[in-house]
Coordinates of C-alpha atoms in Angstrom, one line a residue:
X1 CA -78.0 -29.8 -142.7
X2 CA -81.2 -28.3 -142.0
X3 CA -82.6 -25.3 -139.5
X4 CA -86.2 -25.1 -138.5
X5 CA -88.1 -22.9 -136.6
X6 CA -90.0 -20.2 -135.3
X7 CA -87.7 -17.4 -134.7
X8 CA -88.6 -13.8 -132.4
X9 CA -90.2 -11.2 -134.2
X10 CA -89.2 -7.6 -133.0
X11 CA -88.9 -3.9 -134.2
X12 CA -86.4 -1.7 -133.9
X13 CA -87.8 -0.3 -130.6
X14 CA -88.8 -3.8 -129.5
X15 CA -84.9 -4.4 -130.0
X16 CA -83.8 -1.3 -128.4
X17 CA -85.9 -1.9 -125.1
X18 CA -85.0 -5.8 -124.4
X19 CA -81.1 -5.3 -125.6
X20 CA -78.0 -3.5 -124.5
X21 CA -77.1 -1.1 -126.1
X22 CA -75.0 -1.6 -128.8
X23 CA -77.2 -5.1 -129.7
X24 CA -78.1 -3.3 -132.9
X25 CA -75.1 -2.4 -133.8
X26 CA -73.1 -5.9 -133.4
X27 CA -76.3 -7.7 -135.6
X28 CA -75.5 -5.4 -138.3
X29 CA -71.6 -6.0 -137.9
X30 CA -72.4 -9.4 -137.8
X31 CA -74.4 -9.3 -140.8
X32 CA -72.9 -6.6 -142.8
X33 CA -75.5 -4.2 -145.8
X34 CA -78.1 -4.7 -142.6
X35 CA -80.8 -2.0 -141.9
X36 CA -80.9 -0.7 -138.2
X37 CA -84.8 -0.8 -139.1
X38 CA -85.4 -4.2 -139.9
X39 CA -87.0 -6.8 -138.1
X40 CA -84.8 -9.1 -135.8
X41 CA -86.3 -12.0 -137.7
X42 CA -84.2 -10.8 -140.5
X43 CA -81.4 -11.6 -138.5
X44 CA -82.3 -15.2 -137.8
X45 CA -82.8 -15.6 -141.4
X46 CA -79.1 -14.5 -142.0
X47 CA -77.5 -16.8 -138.9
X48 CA -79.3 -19.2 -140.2
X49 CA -78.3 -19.4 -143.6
X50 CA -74.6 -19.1 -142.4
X51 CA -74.7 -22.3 -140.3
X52 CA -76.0 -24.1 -143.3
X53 CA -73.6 -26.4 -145.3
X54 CA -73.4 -26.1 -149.0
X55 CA -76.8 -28.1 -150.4
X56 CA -78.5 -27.4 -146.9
X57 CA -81.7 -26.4 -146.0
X58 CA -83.7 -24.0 -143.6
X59 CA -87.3 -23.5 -143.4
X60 CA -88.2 -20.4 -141.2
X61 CA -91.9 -18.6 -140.3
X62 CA -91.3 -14.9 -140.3
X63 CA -93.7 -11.9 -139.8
X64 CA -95.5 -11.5 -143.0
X65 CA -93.1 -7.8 -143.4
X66 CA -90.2 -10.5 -144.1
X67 CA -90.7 -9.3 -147.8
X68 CA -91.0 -5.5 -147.5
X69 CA -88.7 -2.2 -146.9
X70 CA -85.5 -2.5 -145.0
X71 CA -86.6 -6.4 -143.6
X72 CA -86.0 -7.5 -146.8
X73 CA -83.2 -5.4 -147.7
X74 CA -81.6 -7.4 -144.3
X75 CA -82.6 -10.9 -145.2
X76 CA -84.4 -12.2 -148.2
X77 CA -82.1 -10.2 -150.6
X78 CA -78.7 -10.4 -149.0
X79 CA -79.2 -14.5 -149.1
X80 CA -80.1 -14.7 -152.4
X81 CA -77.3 -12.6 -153.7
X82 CA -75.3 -15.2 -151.5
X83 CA -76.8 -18.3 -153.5
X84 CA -79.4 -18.9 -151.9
X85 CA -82.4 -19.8 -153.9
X86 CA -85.9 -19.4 -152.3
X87 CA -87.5 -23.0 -152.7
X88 CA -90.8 -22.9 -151.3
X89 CA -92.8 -20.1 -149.6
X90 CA -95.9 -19.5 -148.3
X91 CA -96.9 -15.6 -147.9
X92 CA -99.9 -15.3 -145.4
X93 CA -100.6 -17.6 -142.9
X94 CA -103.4 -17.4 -140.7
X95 CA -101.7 -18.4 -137.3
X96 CA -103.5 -21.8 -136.1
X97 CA -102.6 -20.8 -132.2
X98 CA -104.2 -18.0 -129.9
X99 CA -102.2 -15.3 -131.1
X100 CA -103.9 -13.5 -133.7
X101 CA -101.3 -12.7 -136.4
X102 CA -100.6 -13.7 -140.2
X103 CA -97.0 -15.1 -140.8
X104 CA -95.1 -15.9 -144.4
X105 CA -93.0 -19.2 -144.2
X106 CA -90.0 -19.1 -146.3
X107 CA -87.9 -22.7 -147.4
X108 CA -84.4 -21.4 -148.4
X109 CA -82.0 -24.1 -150.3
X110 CA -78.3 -23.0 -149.8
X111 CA -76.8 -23.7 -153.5
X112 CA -79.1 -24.0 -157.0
X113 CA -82.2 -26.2 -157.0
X114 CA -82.9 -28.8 -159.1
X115 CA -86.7 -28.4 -159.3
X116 CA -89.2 -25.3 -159.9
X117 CA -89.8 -23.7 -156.9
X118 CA -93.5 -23.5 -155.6
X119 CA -95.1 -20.3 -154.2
X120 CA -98.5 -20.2 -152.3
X121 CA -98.9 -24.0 -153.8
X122 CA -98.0 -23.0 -157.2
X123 CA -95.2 -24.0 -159.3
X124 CA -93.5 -20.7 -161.0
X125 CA -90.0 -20.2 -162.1
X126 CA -88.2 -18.3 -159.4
X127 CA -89.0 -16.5 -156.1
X128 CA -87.8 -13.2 -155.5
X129 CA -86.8 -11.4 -152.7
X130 CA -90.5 -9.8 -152.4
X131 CA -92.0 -13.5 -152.3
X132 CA -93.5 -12.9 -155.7
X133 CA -92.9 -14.5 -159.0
X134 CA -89.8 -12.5 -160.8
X135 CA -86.0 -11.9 -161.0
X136 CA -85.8 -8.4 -159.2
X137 CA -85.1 -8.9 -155.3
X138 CA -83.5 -4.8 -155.0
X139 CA -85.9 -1.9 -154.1
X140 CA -87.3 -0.7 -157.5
X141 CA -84.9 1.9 -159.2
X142 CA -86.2 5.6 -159.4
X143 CA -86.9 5.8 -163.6
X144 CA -85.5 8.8 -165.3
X145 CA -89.0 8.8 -166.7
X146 CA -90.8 9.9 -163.7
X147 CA -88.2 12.8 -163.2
X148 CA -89.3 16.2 -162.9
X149 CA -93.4 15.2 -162.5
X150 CA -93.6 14.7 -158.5
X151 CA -93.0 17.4 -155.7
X152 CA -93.4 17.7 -151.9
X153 CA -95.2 21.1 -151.4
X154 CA -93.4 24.3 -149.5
X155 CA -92.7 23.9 -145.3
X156 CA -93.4 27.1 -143.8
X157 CA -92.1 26.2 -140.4
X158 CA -93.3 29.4 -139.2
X159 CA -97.0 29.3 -138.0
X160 CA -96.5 33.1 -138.5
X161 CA -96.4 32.9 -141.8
X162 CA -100.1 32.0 -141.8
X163 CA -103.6 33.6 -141.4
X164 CA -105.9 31.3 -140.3
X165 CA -108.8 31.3 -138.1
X166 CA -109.2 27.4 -137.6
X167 CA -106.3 26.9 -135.8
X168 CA -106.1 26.7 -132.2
X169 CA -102.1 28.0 -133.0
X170 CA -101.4 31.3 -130.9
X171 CA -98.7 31.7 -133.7
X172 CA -101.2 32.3 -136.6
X173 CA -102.9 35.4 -137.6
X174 CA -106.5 35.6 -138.2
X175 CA -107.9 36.5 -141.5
X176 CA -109.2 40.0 -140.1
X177 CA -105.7 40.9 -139.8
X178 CA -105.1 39.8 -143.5
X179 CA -107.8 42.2 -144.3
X180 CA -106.8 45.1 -142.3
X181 CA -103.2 45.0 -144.2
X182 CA -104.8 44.9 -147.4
X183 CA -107.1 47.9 -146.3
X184 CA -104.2 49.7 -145.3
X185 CA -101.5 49.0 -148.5
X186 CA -103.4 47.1 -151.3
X187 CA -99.7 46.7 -152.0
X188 CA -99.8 44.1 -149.1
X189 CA -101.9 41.3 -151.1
X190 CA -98.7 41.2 -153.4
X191 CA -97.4 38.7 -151.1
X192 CA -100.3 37.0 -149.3
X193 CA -100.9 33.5 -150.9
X194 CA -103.6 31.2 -151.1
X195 CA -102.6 28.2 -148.8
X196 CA -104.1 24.5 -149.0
X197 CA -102.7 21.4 -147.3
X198 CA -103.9 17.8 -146.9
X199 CA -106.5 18.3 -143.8
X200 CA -108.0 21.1 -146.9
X201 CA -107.8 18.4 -149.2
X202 CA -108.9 15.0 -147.8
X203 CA -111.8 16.6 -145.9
X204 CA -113.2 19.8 -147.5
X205 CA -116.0 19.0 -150.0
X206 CA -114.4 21.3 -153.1
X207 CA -110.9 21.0 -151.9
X208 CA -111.4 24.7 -150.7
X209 CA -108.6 26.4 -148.8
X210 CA -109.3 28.3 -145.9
X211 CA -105.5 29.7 -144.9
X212 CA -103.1 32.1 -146.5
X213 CA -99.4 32.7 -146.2
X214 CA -96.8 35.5 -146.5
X215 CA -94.3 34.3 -149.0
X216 CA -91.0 36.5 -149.9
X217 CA -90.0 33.9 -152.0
X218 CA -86.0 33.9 -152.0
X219 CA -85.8 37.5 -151.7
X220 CA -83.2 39.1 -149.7
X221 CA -84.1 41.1 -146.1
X222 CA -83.4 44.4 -147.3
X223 CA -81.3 47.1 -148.9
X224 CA -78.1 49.2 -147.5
X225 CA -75.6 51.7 -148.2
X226 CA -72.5 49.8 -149.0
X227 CA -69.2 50.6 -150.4
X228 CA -69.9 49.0 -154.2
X229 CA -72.7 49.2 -156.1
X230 CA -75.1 46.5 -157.5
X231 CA -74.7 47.6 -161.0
X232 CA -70.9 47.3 -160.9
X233 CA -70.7 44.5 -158.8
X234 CA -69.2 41.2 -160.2
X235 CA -71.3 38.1 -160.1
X236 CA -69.1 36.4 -157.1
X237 CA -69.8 39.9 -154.9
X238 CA -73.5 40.0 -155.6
X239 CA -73.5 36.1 -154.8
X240 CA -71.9 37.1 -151.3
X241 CA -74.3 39.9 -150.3
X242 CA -77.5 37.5 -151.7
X243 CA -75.7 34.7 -149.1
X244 CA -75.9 37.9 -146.5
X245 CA -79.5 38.9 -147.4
X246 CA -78.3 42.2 -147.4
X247 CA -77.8 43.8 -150.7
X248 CA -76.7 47.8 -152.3
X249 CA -79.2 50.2 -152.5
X250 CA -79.5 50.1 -156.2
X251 CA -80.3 46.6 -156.1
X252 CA -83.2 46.1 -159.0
X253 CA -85.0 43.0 -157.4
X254 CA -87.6 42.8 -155.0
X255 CA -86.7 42.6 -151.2
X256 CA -89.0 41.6 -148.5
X257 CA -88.2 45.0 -146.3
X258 CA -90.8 46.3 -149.5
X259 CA -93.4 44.9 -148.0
X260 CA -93.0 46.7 -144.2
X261 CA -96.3 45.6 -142.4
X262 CA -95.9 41.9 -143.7
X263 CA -92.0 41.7 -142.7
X264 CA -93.4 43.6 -139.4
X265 CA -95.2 40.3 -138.5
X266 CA -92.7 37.7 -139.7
X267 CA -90.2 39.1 -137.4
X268 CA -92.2 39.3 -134.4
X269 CA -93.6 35.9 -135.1
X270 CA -91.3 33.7 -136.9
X271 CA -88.3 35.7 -136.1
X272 CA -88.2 34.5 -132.5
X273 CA -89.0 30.4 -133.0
X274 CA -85.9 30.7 -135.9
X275 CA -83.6 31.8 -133.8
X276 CA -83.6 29.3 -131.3
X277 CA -83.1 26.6 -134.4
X278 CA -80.3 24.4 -133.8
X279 CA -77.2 25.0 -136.9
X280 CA -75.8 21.4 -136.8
X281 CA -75.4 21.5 -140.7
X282 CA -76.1 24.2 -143.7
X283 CA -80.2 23.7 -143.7
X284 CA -80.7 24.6 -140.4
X285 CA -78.4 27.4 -140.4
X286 CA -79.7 28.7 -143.5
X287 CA -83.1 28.8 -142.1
X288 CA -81.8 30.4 -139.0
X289 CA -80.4 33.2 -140.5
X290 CA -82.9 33.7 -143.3
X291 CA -85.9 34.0 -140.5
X292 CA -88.5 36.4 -143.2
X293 CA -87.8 33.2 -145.9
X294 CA -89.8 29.6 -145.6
X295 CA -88.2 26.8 -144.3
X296 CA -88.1 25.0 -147.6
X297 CA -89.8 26.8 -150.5
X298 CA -89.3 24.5 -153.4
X299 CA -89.0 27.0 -156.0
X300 CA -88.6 23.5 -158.8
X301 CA -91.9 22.5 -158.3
X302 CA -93.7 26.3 -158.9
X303 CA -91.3 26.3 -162.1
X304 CA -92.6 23.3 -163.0
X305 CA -96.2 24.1 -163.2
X306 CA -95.8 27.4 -164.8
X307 CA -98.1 27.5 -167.6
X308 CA -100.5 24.9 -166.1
X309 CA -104.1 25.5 -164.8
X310 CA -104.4 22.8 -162.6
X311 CA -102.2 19.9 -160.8
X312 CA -102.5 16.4 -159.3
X313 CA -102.3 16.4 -155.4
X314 CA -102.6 13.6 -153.0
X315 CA -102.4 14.1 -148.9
X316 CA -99.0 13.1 -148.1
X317 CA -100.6 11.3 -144.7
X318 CA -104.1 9.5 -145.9
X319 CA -106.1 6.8 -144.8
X320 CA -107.2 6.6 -148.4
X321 CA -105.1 6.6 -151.3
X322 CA -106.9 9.2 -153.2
X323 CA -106.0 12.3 -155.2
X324 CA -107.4 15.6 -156.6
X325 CA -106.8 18.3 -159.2
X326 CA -105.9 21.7 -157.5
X327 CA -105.3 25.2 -159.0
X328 CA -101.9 26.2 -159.8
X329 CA -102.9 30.0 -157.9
X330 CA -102.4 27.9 -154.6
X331 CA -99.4 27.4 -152.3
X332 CA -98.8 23.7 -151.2
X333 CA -98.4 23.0 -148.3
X334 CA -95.6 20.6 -147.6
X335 CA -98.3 18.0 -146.4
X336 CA -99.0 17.4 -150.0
X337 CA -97.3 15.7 -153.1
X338 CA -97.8 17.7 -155.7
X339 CA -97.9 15.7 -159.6
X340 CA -96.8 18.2 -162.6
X341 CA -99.6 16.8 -165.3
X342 CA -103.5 18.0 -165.3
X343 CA -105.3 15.2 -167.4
X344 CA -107.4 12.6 -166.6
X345 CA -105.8 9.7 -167.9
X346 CA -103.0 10.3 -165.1
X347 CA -105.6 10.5 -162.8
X348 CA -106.7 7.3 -164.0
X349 CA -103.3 5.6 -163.4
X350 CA -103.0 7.0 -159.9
X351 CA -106.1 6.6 -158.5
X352 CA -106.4 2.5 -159.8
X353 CA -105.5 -0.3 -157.6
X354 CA -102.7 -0.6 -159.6
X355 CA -101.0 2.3 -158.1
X356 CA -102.3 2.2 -154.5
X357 CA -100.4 -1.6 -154.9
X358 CA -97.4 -0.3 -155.4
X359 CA -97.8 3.0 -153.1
X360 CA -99.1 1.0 -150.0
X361 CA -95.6 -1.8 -150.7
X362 CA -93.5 0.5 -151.0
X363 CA -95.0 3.3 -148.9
X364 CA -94.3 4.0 -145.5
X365 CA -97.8 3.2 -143.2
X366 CA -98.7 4.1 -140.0
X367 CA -101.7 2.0 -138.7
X368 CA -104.0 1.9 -141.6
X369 CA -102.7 5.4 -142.9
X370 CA -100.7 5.8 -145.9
X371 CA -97.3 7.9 -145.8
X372 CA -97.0 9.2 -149.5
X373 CA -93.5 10.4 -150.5
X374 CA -92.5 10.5 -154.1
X375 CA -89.3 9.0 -153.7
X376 CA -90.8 5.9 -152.4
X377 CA -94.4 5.5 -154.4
X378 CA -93.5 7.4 -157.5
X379 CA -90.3 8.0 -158.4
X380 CA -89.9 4.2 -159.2
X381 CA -93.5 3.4 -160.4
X382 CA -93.5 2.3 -163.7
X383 CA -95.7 4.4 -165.9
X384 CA -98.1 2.5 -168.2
X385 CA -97.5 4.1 -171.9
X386 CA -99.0 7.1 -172.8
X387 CA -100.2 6.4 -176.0
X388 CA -101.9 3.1 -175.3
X389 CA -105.7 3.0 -174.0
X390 CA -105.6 7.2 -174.2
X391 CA -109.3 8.2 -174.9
X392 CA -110.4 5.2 -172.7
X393 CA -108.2 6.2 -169.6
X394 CA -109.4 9.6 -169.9
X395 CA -112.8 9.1 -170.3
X396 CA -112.8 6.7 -167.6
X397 CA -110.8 9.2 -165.2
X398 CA -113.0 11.9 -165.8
X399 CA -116.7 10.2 -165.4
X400 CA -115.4 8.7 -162.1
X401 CA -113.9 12.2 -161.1
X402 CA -117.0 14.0 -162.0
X403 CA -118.7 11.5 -160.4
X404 CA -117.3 11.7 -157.1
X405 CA -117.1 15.5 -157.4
X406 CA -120.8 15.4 -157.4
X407 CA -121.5 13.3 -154.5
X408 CA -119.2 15.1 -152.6
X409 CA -120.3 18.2 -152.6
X410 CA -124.9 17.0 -152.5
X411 CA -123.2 15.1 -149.0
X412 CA -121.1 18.0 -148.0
X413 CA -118.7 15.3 -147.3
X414 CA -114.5 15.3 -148.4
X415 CA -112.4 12.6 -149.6
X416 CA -111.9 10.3 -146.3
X417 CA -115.4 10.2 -145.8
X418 CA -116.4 9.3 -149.2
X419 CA -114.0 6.5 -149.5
X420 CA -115.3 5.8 -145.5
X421 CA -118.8 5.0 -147.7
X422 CA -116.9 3.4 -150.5
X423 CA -115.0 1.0 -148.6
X424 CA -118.0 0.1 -146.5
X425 CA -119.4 -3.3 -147.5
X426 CA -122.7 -2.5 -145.9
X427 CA -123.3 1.2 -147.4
X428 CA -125.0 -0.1 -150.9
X429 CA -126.4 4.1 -151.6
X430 CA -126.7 4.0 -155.6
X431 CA -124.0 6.6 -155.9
X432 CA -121.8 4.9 -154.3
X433 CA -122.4 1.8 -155.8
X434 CA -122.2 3.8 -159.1
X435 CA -118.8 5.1 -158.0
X436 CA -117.4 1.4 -157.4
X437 CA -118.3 1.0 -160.9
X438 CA -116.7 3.5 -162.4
X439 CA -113.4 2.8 -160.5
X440 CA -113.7 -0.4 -161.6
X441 CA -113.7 1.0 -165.2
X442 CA -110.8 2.9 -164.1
X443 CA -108.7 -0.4 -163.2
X444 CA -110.4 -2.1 -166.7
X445 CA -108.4 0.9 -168.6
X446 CA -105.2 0.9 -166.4
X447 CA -105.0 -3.0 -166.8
X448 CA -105.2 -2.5 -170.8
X449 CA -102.8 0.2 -171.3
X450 CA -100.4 -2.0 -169.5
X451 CA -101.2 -4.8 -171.8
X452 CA -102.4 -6.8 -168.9
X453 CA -105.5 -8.3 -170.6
X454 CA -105.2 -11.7 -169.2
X455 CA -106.0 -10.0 -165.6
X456 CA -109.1 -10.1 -165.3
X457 CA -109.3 -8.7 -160.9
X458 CA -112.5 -8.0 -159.3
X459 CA -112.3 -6.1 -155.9
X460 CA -113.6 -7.4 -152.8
X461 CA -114.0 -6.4 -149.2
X462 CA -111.3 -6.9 -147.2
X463 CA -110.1 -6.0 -143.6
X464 CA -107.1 -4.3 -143.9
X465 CA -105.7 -6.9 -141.8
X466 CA -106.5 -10.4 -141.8
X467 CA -105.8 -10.8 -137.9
X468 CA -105.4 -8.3 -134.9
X469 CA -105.0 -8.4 -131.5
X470 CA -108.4 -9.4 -129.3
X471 CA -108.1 -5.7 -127.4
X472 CA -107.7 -4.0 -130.3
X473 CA -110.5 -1.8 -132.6
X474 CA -111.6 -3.8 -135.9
X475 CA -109.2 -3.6 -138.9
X476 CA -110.9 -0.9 -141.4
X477 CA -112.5 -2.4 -144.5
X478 CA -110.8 -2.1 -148.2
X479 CA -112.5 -2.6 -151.6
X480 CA -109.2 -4.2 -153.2
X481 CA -108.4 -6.9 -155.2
X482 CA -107.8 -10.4 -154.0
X483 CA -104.1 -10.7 -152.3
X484 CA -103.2 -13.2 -155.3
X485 CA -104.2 -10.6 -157.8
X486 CA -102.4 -7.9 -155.8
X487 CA -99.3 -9.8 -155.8
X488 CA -99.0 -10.9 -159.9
X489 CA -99.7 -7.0 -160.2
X490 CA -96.7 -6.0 -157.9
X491 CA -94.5 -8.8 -159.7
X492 CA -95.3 -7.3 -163.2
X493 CA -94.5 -3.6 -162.0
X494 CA -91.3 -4.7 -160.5
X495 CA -90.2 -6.6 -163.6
X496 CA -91.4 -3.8 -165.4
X497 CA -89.2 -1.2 -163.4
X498 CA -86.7 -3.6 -164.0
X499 CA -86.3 -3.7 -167.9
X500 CA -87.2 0.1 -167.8
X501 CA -84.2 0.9 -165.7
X502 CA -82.4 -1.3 -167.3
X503 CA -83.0 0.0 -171.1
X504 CA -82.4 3.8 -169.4
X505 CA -79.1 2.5 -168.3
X506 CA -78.2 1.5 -171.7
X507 CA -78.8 5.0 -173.0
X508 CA -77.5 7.1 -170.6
X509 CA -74.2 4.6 -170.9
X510 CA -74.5 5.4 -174.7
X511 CA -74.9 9.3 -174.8
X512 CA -72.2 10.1 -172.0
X513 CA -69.4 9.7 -174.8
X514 CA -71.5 12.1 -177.2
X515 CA -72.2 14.5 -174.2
X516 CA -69.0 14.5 -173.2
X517 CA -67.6 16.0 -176.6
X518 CA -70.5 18.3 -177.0
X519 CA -69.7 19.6 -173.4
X520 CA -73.5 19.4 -172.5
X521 CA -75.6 17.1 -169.7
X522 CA -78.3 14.8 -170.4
X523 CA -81.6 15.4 -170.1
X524 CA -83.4 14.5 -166.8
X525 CA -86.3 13.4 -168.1
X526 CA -89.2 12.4 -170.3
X527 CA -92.3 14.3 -171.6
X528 CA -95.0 13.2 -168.6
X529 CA -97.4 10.7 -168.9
X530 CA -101.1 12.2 -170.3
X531 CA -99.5 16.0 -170.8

């Protein structure tokens, strides 16, 4: 009839350490679509909506993650898609006992309820799978919108590659090298890069770099005297000697043995740590063999930006959720994500609350760090419209950027530092005070283009956590909106993502027949928001 209680809450490694082994692997046979990531409480929830007879009832407290990432995917979702119907919940819980944690306690009804359910206090007309008010318990869809707009930079994985006198790295070179090999062959600079990654970004003042790289792009190693010739080659034999790296004398393309003092280098340097690579499946082989080439060089996103002066970046590991316009004459390091679209108004949508919402939910965190990856905080983000609130979301994007340009560089301090100050409840310096403003301008426009003008949010100072452990450091403090206002925000972007899907769906599902007679694909995406 009815299960109540207080079940164990334990992580994967938690699980790992007090179990068998195996115990992992029999809860998710026993509760089949489960993650091997999610919280054990997830588990309890399942067992215990399995004992329950038609019309019964459990009411569980869970870890307050019970709503997020693969937890959910193991419980909340799977039980609604089962019938269950959520019919009370409360999301945070300040725990009334010793330990020093914030719970969510979830009512489940197994069959259809006969009243509204009530969430937080509140009556509302369904309760998702993310313990917010809406109809969408899946992770968020990646839009066909967003395609083609968000990149992971290029992975060297080669400290050879690099010339760098910060690093304590015995495999770098130092920049007086760099120099000497210009000195010698001006020829040289052709393929020494400017190179920026997140520590450049978050922390220096101008986003400056202070690193460059030797990049041979996909060029092969070299030329040889083989039996054919390039120019009478057919395309599946030049294919093969490409896959080699080896290609005919009289091939017309560049090849990195051009470039003799920089492929010296690469072989001494990256040569060696390459070659003792693992090849348990095509990528690591590849990289094996093709030694003088970066590990990953993610020629899509340089072809993207072709033509543009400037790019959005963000740290890919942040304390602060906070992004910056870089020059398209840099290489990116894979440490950032890398946004095809220069203007303000984008800038505006990315840097509000709005976005760092969804980013933190849906991001991956460690401690109070934020693990950007556009797969999880992009991809799926639903985009306000373009055309809506325009001159106000540039405007307001470019006095705040401007704005916290200039206090940058008169403090000589970089992004974590600033937003250090801005999150501080007790720094009230003018500028910074001024730059609270202005974000708050920001979130005015990002709230409007949405169509969202019965929000009306006004950011507060928060811990980061509401609770921690008595040996542990104070939570860091956020300027964010009140939890309630951060949750009808998430519920509107996930209906959003939702209908968008949903309506790109219906056209893909209409133009297949019409592709299929022309004999051409679909397109993978939508102008960009703000070109």
């Amino acid at each position: 009839d009815v299960v109540v209680g207080n079940p164990p809450y334990a992580g994967k490694n938690t699980i790992a350490e007090g179990h068998p082994a195996g115990y992992v692997e029999w809860l998710q046979a026993l509760h089949p679509g489960a993650h091997g990531n999610a919280d054990l409480v997830a588990h309890f929830f399942r067992r215990a909506f399995t004992l329950l007879r038609r019309d019964g009832c459990f009411g569980l407290i869970a870890t307050n993650t019970i709503r997020q990432g693969d937890t959910r995917e193991t419980g909340l979702r799977p039980i609604l898609s089962a019938g269950g119907t959520i019919i009370a919940a409360r999301r945070r819980l300040v725990w009334p006992g010793a330990a020093a944690v914030v719970v969510s306690v979830v009512h489940m009804l197994k069959g259809l309820a006969d009243a509204p359910p009530v969430l937080d206090g509140k009556q509302v007309s369904r309760i998702s799978a993310f313990l917010v008010e809406g109809e969408q318990d899946a992770t968020p869809a990646p839009l066909r919108a967003n395609a083609g707009i968000a990149f992971v930079g290029s992975y060297l994985l080669g400290m050879g590659f690099t010339f760098d006198d910060r690093t304590s790295d015995p495999g770098a070179n130092r920049l007086a090298e760099m120099a000497r090999l210009i000195a010698k062959d001006p020829r040289n600079a052709e393929r020494i890069r400017p190179y920026i990654g997140g520590e450049e970004v978050n922390n220096s003042p101008t986003h400056a770099h202070h690193r460059y790289a030797i990049d041979f792009a996909d060029f092969p190693l070299r030329r040889e005297a083989m039996d054919g010739t390039w120019q009478d080659a057919d395309e599946r034999q030049r294919q093969k000697w490409l896959t080699r790296g080896i290609v005919p004398l009289d091939y017309p393309d560049p090849v990195a043995a051009d470039w003799p003092d920089l492929l010296t280098i690469v072989e001494e340097r990256v040569k060696p740590e390459r070659t003792q690579l693992k090849d348990e499946n095509s990528t690591g082989k590849r990289r094996k063999e093709f030694w003088w080439q970066w590990g990953g060089n993610t020629p899509g996103l340089y072809a993207a930006i072709r033509g543009l002066d400037r790019v959005l970046a963000i740290s890919r590991t942040t304390k602060h959720s906070a992004f910056a316009f870089l020059s398209t004459e840099l290489v990116f390091a894979e440490r950032l994500c890398i946004f095809r679209n220069r203007s303000y108004g984008f800038f505006t949508t990315l840097q509000s609350n709005v976005h760092e919402i969804w980013a933190r939910f849906f991001g991956t965190t460690q401690t109070d760090r934020l693990i950007y990856t556009p797969s999880d905080a992009f991809d799926n983000f639903p985009l306000p419209d373009g055309a809506t609130n325009r001159v106000a979301m540039e405007q307001a994007g470019k006095d705040y950027y401007e704005a916290r340009a200039a206090l940058m560089q008169s403090t000589n301090k970089g992004l974590t530092e600033t937003y250090n100050r801005f999150n501080d409840p007790e720094d009230q310096a003018p500028a910074i005070i001024r730059l609270r403003t202005l974000h708050a301008a920001m979130d005015r426009a990002v709230l409007d283009a949405y169509g969202w003008t019965d929000l009306h949010p006004v950011a507060i100072h928060e811990r980061e956590w509401e609770a921690q452990d008595e040996d542990e450091k104070p939570a860091p403090w956020r300027l964010r909106w009140p939890e309630a206002d951060r949750d009808t925000v998430l519920a509107r972007l996930l209906d959003l993502n939702r209908s968008r899907h949903e309506v790109e769906a219906q056209a893909e599902a209409a133009a297949t027949p019409a592709r299929k007679r022309r004999g051409r694909a679909s397109p993978t995406s939508t102008a960009p928001l703000f070109e």
